[in-house]
PDB file of C-alpha atoms in Angstrom:
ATOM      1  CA  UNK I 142     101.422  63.162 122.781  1.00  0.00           C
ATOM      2  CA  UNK I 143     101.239  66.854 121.858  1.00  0.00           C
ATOM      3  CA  UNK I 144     101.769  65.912 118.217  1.00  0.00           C
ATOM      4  CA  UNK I 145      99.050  63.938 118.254  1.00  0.00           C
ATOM      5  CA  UNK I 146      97.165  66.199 119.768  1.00  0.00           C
ATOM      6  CA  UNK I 147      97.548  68.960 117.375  1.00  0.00           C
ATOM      7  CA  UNK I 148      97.168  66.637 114.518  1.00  0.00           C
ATOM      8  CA  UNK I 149      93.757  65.560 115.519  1.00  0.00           C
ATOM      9  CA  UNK I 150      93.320  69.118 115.744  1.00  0.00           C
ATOM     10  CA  UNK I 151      94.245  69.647 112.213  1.00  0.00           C
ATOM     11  CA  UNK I 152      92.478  66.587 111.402  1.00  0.00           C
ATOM     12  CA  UNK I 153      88.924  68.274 112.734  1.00  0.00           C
ATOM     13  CA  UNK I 154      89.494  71.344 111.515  1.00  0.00           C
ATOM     14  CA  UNK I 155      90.723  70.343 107.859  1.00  0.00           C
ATOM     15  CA  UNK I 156      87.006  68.318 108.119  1.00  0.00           C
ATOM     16  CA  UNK I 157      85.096  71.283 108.980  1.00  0.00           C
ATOM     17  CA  UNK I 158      86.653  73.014 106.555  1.00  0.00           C
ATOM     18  CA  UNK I 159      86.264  70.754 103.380  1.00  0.00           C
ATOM     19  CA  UNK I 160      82.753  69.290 104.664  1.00  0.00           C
ATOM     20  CA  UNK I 161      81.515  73.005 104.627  1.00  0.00           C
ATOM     21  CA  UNK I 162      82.614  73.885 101.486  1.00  0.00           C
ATOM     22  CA  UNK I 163      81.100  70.246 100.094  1.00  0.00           C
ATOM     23  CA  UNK I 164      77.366  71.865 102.030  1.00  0.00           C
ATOM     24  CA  UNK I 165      78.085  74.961 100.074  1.00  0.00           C
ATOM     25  CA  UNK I 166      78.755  73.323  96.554  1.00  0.00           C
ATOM     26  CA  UNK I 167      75.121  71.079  96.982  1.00  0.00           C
ATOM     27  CA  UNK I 168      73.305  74.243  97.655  1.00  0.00           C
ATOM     28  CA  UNK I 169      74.843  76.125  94.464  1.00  0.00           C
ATOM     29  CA  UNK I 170      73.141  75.228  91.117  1.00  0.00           C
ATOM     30  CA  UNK I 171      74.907  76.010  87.577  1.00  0.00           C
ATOM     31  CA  UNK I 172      72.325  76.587  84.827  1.00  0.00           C
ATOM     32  CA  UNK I 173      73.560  76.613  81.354  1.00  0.00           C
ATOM     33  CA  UNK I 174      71.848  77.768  77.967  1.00  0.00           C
ATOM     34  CA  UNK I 175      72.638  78.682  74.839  1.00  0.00           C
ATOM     35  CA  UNK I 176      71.699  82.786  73.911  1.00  0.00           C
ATOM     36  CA  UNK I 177      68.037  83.417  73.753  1.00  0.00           C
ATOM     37  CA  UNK I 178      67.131  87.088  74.576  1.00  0.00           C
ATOM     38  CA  UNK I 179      65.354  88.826  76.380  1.00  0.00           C
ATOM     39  CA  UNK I 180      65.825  84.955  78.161  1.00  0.00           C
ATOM     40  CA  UNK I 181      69.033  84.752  78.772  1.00  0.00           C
ATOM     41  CA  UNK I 182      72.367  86.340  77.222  1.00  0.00           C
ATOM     42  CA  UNK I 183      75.097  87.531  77.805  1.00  0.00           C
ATOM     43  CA  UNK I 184      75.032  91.712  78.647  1.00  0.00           C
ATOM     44  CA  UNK I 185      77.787  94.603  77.654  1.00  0.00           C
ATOM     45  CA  UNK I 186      79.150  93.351  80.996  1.00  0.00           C
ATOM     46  CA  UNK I 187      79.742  89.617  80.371  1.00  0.00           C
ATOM     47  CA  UNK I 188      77.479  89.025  82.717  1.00  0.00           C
ATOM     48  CA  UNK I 189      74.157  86.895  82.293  1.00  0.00           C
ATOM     49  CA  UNK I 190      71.176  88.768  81.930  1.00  0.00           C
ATOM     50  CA  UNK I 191      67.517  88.507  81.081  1.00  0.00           C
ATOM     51  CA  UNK I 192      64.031  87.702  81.990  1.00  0.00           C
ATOM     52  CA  UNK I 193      65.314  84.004  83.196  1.00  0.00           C
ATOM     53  CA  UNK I 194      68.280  84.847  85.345  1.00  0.00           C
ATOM     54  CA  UNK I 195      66.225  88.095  87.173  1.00  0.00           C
ATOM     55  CA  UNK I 196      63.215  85.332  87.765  1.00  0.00           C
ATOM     56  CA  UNK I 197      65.167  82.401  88.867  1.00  0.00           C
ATOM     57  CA  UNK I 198      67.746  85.085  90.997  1.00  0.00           C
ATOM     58  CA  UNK I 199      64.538  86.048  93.238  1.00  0.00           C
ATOM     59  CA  UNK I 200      63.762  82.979  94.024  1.00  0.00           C
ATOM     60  CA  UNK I 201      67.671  81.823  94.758  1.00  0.00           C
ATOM     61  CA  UNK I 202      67.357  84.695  97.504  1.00  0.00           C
ATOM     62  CA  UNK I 203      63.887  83.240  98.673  1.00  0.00           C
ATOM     63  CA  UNK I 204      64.800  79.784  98.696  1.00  0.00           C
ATOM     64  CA  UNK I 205      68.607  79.924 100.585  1.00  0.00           C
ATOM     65  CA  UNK I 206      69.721  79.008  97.222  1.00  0.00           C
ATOM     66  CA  UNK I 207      73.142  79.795  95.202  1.00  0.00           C
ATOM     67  CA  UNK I 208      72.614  80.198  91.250  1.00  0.00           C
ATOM     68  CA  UNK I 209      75.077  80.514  88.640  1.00  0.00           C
ATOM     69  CA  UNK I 210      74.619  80.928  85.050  1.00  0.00           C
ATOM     70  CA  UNK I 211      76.224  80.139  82.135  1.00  0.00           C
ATOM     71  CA  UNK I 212      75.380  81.341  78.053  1.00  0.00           C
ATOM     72  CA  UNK I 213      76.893  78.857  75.563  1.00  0.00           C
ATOM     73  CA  UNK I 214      76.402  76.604  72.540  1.00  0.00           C
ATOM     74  CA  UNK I 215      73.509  74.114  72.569  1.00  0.00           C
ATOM     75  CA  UNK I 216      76.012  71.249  71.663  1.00  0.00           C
ATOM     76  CA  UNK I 217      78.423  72.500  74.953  1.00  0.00           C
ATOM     77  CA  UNK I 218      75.323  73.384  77.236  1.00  0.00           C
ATOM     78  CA  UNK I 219      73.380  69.497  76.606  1.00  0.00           C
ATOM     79  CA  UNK I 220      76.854  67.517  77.295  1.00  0.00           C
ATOM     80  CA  UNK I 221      77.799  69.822  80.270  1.00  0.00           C
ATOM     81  CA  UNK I 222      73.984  68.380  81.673  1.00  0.00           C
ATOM     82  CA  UNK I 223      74.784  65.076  80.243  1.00  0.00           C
ATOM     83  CA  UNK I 224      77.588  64.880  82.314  1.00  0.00           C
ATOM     84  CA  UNK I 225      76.539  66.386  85.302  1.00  0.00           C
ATOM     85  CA  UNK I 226      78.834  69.566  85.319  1.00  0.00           C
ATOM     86  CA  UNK I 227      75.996  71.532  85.317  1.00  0.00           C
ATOM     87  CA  UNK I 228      72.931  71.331  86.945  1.00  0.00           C
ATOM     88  CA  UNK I 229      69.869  72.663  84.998  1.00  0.00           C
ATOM     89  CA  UNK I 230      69.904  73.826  81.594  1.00  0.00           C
ATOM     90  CA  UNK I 231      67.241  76.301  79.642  1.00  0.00           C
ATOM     91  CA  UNK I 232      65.679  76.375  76.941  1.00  0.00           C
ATOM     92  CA  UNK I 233      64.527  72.787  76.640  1.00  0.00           C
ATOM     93  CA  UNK I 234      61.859  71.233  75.272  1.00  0.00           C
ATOM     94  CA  UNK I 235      60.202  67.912  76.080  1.00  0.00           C
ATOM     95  CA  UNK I 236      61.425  64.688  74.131  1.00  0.00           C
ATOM     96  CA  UNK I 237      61.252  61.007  74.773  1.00  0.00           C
ATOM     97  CA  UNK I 238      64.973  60.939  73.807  1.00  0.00           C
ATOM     98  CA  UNK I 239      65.830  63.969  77.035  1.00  0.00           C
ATOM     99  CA  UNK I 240      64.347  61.987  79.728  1.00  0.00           C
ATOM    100  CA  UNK I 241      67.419  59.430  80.164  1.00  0.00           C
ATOM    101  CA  UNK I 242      68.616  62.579  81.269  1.00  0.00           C
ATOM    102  CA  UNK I 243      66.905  64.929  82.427  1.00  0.00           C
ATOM    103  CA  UNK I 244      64.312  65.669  85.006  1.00  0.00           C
ATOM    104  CA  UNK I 245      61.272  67.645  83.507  1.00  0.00           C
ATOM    105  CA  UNK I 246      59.370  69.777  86.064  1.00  0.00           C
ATOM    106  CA  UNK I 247      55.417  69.357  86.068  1.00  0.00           C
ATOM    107  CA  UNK I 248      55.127  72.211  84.124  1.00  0.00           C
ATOM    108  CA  UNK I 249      57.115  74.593  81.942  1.00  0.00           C
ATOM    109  CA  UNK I 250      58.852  77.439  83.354  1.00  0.00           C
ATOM    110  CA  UNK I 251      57.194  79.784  80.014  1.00  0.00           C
ATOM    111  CA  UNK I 252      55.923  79.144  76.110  1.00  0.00           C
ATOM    112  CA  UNK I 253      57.711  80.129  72.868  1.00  0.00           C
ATOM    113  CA  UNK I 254      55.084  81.181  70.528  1.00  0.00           C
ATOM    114  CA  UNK I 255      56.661  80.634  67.222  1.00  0.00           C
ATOM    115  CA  UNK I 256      55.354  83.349  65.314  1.00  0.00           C
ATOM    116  CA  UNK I 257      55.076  84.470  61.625  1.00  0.00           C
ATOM    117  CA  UNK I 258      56.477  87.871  60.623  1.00  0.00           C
ATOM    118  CA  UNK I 259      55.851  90.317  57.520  1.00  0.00           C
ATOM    119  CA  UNK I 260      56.582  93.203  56.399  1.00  0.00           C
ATOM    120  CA  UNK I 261      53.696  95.790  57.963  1.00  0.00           C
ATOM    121  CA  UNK I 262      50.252  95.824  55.738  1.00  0.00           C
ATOM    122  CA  UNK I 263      51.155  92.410  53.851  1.00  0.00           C
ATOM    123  CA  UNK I 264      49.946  91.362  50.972  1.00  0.00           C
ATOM    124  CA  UNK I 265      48.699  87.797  52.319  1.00  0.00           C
ATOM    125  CA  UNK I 266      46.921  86.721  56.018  1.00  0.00           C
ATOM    126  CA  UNK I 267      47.711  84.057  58.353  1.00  0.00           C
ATOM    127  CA  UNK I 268      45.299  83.039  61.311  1.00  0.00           C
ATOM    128  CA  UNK I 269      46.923  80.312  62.135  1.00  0.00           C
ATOM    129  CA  UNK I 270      46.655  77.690  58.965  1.00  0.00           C
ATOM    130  CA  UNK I 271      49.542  76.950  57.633  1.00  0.00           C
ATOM    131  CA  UNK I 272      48.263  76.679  54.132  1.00  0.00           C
ATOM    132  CA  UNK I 273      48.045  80.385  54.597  1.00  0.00           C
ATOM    133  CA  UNK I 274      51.682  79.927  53.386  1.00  0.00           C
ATOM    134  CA  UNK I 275      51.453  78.017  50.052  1.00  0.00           C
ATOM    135  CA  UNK I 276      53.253  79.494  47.162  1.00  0.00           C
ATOM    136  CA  UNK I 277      55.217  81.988  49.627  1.00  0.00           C
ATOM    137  CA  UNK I 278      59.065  82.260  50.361  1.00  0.00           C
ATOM    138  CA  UNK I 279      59.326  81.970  54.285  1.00  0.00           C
ATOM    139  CA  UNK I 280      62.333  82.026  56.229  1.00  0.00           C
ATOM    140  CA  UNK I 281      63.868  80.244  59.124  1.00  0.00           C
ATOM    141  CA  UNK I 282      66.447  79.914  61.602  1.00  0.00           C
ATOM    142  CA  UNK I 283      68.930  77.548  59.876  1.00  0.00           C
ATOM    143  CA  UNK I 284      69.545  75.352  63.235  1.00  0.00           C
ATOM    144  CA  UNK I 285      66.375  75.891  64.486  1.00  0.00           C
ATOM    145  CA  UNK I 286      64.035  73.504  66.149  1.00  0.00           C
ATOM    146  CA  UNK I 287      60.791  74.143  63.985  1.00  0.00           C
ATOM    147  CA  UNK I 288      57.288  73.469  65.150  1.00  0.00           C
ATOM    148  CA  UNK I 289      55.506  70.261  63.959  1.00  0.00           C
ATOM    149  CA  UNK I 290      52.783  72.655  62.252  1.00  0.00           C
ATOM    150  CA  UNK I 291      55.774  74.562  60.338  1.00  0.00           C
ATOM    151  CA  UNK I 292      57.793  71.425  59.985  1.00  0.00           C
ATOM    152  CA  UNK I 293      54.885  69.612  57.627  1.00  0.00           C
ATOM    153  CA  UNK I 294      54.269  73.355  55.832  1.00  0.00           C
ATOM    154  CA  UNK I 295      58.176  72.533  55.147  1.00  0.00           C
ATOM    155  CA  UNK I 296      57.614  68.683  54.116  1.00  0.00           C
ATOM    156  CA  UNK I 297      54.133  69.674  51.969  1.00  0.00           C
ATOM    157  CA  UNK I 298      56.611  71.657  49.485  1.00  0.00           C
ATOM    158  CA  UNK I 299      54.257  73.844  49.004  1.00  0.00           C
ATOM    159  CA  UNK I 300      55.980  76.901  50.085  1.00  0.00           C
ATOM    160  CA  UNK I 301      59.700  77.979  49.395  1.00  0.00           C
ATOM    161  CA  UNK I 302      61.563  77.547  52.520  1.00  0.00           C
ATOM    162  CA  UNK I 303      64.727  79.666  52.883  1.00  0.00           C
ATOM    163  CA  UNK I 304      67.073  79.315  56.077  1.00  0.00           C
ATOM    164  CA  UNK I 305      69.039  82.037  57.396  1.00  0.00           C
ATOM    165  CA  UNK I 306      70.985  82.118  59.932  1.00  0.00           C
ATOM    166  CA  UNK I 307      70.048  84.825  62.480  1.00  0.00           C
ATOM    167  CA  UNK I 308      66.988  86.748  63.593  1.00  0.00           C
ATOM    168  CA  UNK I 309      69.123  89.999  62.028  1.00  0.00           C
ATOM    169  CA  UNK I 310      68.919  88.078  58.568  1.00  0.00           C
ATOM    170  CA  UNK I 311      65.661  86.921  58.602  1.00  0.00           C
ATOM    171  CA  UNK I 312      64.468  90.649  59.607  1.00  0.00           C
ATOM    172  CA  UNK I 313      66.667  92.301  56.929  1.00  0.00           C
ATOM    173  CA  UNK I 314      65.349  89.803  54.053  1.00  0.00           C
ATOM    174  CA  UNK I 315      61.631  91.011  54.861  1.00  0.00           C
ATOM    175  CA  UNK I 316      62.254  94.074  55.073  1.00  0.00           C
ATOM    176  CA  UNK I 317      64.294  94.453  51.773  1.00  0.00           C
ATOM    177  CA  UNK I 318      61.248  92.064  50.488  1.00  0.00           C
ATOM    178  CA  UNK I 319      63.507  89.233  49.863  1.00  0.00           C
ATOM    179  CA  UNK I 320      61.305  86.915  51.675  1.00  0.00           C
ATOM    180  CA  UNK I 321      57.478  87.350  51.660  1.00  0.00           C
ATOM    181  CA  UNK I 322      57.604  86.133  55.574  1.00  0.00           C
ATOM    182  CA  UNK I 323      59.583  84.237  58.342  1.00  0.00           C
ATOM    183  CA  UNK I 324      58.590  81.705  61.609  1.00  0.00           C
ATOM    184  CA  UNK I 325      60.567  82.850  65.107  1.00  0.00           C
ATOM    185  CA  UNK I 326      59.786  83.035  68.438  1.00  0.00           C
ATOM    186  CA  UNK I 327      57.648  85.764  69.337  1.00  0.00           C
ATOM    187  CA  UNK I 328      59.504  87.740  72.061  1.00  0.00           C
ATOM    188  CA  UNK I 329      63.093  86.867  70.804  1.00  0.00           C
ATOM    189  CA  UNK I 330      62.262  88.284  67.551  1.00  0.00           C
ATOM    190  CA  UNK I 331      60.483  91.828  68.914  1.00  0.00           C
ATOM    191  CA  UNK I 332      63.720  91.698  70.902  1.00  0.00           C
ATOM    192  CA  UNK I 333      65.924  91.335  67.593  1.00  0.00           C
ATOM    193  CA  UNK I 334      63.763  94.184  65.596  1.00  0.00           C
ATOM    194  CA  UNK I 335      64.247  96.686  68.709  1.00  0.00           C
ATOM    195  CA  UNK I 336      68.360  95.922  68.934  1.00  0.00           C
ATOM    196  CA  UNK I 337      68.843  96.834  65.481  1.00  0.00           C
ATOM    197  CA  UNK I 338      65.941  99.560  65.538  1.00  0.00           C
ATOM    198  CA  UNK I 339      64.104  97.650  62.476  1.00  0.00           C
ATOM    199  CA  UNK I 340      60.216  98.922  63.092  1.00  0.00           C
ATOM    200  CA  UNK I 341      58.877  97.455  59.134  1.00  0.00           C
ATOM    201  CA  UNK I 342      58.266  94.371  60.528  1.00  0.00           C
ATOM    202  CA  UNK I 343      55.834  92.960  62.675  1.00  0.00           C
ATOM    203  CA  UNK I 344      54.223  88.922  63.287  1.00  0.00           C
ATOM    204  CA  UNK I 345      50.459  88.241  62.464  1.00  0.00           C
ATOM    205  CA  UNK I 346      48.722  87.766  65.479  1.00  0.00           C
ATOM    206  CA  UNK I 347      47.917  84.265  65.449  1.00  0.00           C
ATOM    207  CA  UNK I 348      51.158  81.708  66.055  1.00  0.00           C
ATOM    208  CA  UNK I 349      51.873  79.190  63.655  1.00  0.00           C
ATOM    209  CA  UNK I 350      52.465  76.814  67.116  1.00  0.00           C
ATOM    210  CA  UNK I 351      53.486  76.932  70.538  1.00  0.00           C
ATOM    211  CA  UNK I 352      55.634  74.829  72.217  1.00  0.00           C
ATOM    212  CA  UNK I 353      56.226  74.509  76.119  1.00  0.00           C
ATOM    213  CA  UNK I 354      59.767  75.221  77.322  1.00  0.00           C
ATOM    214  CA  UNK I 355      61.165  74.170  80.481  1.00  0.00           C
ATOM    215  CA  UNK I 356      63.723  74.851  82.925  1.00  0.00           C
ATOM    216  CA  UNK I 357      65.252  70.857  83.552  1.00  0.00           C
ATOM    217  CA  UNK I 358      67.253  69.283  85.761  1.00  0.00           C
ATOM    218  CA  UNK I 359      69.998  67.183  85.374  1.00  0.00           C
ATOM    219  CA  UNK I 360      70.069  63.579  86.253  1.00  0.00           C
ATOM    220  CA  UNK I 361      73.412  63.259  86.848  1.00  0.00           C
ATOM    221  CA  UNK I 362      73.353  66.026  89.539  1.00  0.00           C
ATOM    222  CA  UNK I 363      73.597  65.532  93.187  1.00  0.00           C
ATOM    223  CA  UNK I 364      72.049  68.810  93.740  1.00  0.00           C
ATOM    224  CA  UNK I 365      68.124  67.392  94.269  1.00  0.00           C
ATOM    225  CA  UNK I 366      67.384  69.352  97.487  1.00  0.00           C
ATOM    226  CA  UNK I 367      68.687  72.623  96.324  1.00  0.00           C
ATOM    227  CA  UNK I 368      66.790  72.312  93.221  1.00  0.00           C
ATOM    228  CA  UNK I 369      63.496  71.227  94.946  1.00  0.00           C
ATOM    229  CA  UNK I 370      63.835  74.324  97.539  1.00  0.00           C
ATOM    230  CA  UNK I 371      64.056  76.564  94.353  1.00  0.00           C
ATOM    231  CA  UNK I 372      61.011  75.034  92.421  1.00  0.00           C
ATOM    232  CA  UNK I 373      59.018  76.014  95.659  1.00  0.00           C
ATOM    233  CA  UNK I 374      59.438  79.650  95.351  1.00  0.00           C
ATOM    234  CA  UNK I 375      60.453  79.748  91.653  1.00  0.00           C
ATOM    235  CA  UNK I 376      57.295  81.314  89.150  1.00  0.00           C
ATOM    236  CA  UNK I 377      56.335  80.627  85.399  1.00  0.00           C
ATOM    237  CA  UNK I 378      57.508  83.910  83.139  1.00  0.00           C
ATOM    238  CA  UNK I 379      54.087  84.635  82.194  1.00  0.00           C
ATOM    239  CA  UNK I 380      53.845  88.428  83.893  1.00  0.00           C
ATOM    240  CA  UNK I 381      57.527  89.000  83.172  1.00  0.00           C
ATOM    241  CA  UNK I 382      56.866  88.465  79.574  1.00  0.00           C
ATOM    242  CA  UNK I 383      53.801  90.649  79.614  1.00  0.00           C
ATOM    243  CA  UNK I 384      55.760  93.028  81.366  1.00  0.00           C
ATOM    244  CA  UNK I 385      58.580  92.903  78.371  1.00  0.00           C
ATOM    245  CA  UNK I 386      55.683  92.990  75.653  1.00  0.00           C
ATOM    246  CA  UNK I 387      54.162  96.067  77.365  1.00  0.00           C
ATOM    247  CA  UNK I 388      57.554  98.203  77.448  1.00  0.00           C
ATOM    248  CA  UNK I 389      58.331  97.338  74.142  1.00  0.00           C
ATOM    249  CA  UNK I 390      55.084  99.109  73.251  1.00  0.00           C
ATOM    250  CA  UNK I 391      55.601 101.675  75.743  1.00  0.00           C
ATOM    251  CA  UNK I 392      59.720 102.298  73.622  1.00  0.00           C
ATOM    252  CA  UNK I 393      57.721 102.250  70.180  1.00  0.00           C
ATOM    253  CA  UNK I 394      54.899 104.831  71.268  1.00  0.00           C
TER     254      UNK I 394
END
């Protein structure tokens, strides 16, 4: 009888145990991207940092929310959401093809204004038209996704298109005038030319595109409610990216 006893006790307690640490994992959310600074990256620490994790870490703490974060390949970070090891993944942008799975919110979480950059006082102007660019060399990133607009400058073959593969590169070939130009995301790129203290280059101010980017959810997750509690109290980037635009000014002045 007393053996029984105590392993009924065991039996509850073993129950409490597990089934609170079971509450605890559907309340913690794993996001997973690939290196995209001042987004997300990976700090002299090893620890995540950027715009992202600070935004989505203040709403965590608003929303009773656990977040985790982790900086990887694109390949690694889409079949870790595939399979639903993780639970959100960033940057993404909206395709036909994503939706078996993932979950896109109503609206993106920022934009990625994929900009064109020169050397400072070019010898050409862009406003926006891409035959602007005819009869130019212009760089990309070699695994890029490229804007439709830059993608049928590309197809037209009426530029010379020359893929590099980093920001670093692409900055360096400009500014040794090895390429009259490149496309990159705005921010990523000022972020890039800061690093390595490059200050010859600079983008036109009209973008060659701009394509939303969102903060999705995986299919295959179980994690729903924690994710919906976190949407509630969790902003778009727009004033933390006006906030990074207006320090970088602030460093160069």
């Amino acid at each position: 009888m007393a053996f029984r006893f105590l392993a009924c006790l065991s039996g509850m307690w073993l129950s409490l145990v597990f089934g609170g640490l079971s509450l605890a994992d559907e309340n913690r959310l794993l996001i997973v991207g690939f290196s995209t600074p001042p987004y997300l990256s990976i700090g002299p620490d090893d620890e995540p940092r950027g715009l992202l994790v600070d935004l989505v870490k203040t709403a965590a703490a608003e929303s009773d929310v656990e977040v985790h974060f982790e900086v990887t390949s694109w390949p690694r970070a889409q079949l870790e959401v595939r399979k639903g090891a993780a639970d959100l993944i960033f940057p993404v942008v909206y395709t036909p093809e994503r939706e078996d799975w993932l979950n896109y919110p109503t609206n993106p979480i920022t934009q990625f204004e994929m900009m064109i950059f020169a050397r400072k006082n070019p010898s050409y102007n862009f406003t926006g038209d891409v035959t602007q660019l005819h009869g130019l060399s212009i760089g990309k990133i070699a695994s890029g996704r490229m804007h439709p607009n830059f993608r049928a400058l590309e197809e037209s073959g009426k530029a010379r298109i020359a893929s590099r593969d980093s920001l670093e590169e692409l900055l360096t070939a400009v500014h040794l005038e090895r390429l009259d130009g490149f496309v990159a995301p705005h921010l990523m790129t000022i972020e890039e030319a800061h690093r390595i203290d490059l200050d010859t280059v600079a983008p036109f101010a009209q973008p060659v595109g701009v394509s939303d980017i969102y903060l999705a959810f995986s299919k295959n997750s179980t994690k729903t409610e924690a994710w919906s509690r976190l949407q509630q109290n969790l902003p778009r980037l727009d004033q933390a990216r006006a906030d990074f635009l207006l320090s970088m000014k602030e460093t160069d002045n």
